Amino acid sequence: MNHLIFHKVGGGSVKDNSSVKILFERASYHMKKPTILVISAFGKTTNMFEHLALYIHAGMIPAANKMLGQIILAHTEIMDKLFPKKHKIFEEIKNI
């Protein structure tokens, strides 16, 4: 009987590029078997989205824009360390 391996990680376990690399090294061992790997919010991203929603709800658009910029910057900094400069992921992210 084949078993499916399911991993869900987030928060501190994917807080920066080093953590993401370690996660994939560990997970790659299990990838020889049917595996699902779900990566939820990077470290503190959930909190940042909560603040973003509160700012928008309160009509604090400058604060919301600043928070959105911080979310984008945090993810871009991780991507910059995980992918080569001209990787297609950067163009795909711009189109979201």
mmCIF file of C-alpha atoms in Angstrom:
data_model
loop_
_atom_site.group_PDB
_atom_site.id
_atom_site.type_symbol
_atom_site.label_atom_id
_atom_site.label_comp_id
_atom_site.label_asym_id
_atom_site.label_seq_id
_atom_site.Cartn_x
_atom_site.Cartn_y
_atom_site.Cartn_z
ATOM 1 C CA MET A 1 0.000 0.000 0.000
ATOM 2 C CA ASN A 2 1.346 3.445 -0.910
ATOM 3 C CA HIS A 3 1.281 6.075 1.781
ATOM 4 C CA LEU A 4 1.103 9.776 1.188
ATOM 5 C CA ILE A 5 3.420 11.975 3.256
ATOM 6 C CA PHE A 6 2.028 15.387 4.115
ATOM 7 C CA HIS A 7 4.087 18.215 5.607
ATOM 8 C CA LYS A 8 2.740 21.631 6.561
ATOM 9 C CA VAL A 9 5.201 24.227 7.769
ATOM 10 C CA GLY A 10 5.202 27.944 8.338
ATOM 11 C CA GLY A 11 6.215 30.716 10.678
ATOM 12 C CA GLY A 12 9.652 30.348 12.207
ATOM 13 C CA SER A 13 10.500 27.260 10.173
ATOM 14 C CA VAL A 14 10.465 29.425 7.021
ATOM 15 C CA LYS A 15 11.500 32.768 8.501
ATOM 16 C CA ASP A 16 14.435 33.390 6.124
ATOM 17 C CA ASN A 17 16.293 31.933 3.156
ATOM 18 C CA SER A 18 18.493 29.689 5.347
ATOM 19 C CA SER A 19 15.428 28.201 7.014
ATOM 20 C CA VAL A 20 13.776 27.567 3.640
ATOM 21 C CA LYS A 21 16.912 25.825 2.330
ATOM 22 C CA ILE A 22 17.085 23.600 5.417
ATOM 23 C CA LEU A 23 13.400 22.777 5.057
ATOM 24 C CA PHE A 24 13.852 21.666 1.444
ATOM 25 C CA GLU A 25 16.944 19.627 2.290
ATOM 26 C CA ARG A 26 15.001 17.755 4.963
ATOM 27 C CA ALA A 27 11.870 17.415 2.846
ATOM 28 C CA SER A 28 13.800 16.180 -0.201
ATOM 29 C CA TYR A 29 14.495 12.950 1.694
ATOM 30 C CA HIS A 30 10.764 12.210 1.673
ATOM 31 C CA MET A 31 10.205 13.377 -1.891
ATOM 32 C CA LYS A 32 11.133 9.900 -3.101
ATOM 33 C CA LYS A 33 7.681 8.884 -1.834
ATOM 34 C CA PRO A 34 4.349 10.549 -2.708
ATOM 35 C CA THR A 35 4.614 13.807 -0.776
ATOM 36 C CA ILE A 36 2.680 17.032 -0.354
ATOM 37 C CA LEU A 37 4.598 19.973 1.087
ATOM 38 C CA VAL A 38 2.544 23.007 2.097
ATOM 39 C CA ILE A 39 4.404 26.149 3.098
ATOM 40 C CA SER A 40 2.205 28.680 4.794
ATOM 41 C CA ALA A 41 3.114 32.223 5.792
ATOM 42 C CA PHE A 42 6.774 33.125 6.197
ATOM 43 C CA GLY A 43 7.797 34.294 9.665
ATOM 44 C CA LYS A 44 5.464 37.041 10.955
ATOM 45 C CA THR A 45 3.606 37.346 7.626
ATOM 46 C CA THR A 46 0.263 36.440 9.202
ATOM 47 C CA ASN A 47 0.706 39.262 11.722
ATOM 48 C CA MET A 48 1.605 41.654 8.921
ATOM 49 C CA PHE A 49 -1.542 40.733 6.977
ATOM 50 C CA GLU A 50 -3.632 41.234 10.129
ATOM 51 C CA HIS A 51 -2.198 44.730 10.475
ATOM 52 C CA LEU A 52 -2.776 45.393 6.783
ATOM 53 C CA ALA A 53 -6.443 44.406 7.100
ATOM 54 C CA LEU A 54 -6.895 46.558 10.204
ATOM 55 C CA TYR A 55 -5.338 49.578 8.485
ATOM 56 C CA ILE A 56 -7.568 49.153 5.446
ATOM 57 C CA HIS A 57 -10.674 48.705 7.610
ATOM 58 C CA ALA A 58 -9.816 51.847 9.588
ATOM 59 C CA GLY A 59 -9.245 53.817 6.377
ATOM 60 C CA MET A 60 -5.561 54.265 7.199
ATOM 61 C CA ILE A 61 -4.447 53.924 3.585
ATOM 62 C CA PRO A 62 -0.902 55.348 3.993
ATOM 63 C CA ALA A 63 -0.268 52.871 6.837
ATOM 64 C CA ALA A 64 -1.788 50.059 4.750
ATOM 65 C CA ASN A 65 0.446 50.920 1.789
ATOM 66 C CA LYS A 66 3.491 50.973 4.050
ATOM 67 C CA MET A 67 2.591 47.552 5.515
ATOM 68 C CA LEU A 68 2.018 46.102 2.052
ATOM 69 C CA GLY A 69 5.439 47.420 1.036
ATOM 70 C CA GLN A 70 6.992 45.695 4.056
ATOM 71 C CA ILE A 71 5.285 42.397 3.145
ATOM 72 C CA ILE A 72 6.537 42.618 -0.439
ATOM 73 C CA LEU A 73 10.051 43.586 0.679
ATOM 74 C CA ALA A 74 10.292 40.704 3.179
ATOM 75 C CA HIS A 75 9.334 38.158 0.538
ATOM 76 C CA THR A 76 11.522 39.727 -2.136
ATOM 77 C CA GLU A 77 14.562 39.599 0.154
ATOM 78 C CA ILE A 78 14.027 35.865 0.685
ATOM 79 C CA MET A 79 13.484 35.278 -3.040
ATOM 80 C CA ASP A 80 16.670 37.214 -3.880
ATOM 81 C CA LYS A 81 18.662 34.741 -1.803
ATOM 82 C CA LEU A 82 16.909 31.615 -3.098
ATOM 83 C CA PHE A 83 16.826 32.235 -6.856
ATOM 84 C CA PRO A 84 19.302 33.496 -9.474
ATOM 85 C CA LYS A 85 18.806 37.167 -10.470
ATOM 86 C CA LYS A 86 17.151 36.497 -13.840
ATOM 87 C CA HIS A 87 14.915 33.622 -12.658
ATOM 88 C CA LYS A 88 11.445 33.647 -14.206
ATOM 89 C CA ILE A 89 9.806 33.698 -10.754
ATOM 90 C CA PHE A 90 10.559 37.414 -10.414
ATOM 91 C CA GLU A 91 8.614 38.280 -13.573
ATOM 92 C CA GLU A 92 5.758 36.009 -12.520
ATOM 93 C CA ILE A 93 5.531 37.738 -9.131
ATOM 94 C CA LYS A 94 5.436 41.166 -10.818
ATOM 95 C CA ASN A 95 2.376 40.029 -12.785
ATOM 96 C CA ILE A 96 0.325 39.067 -9.728
#
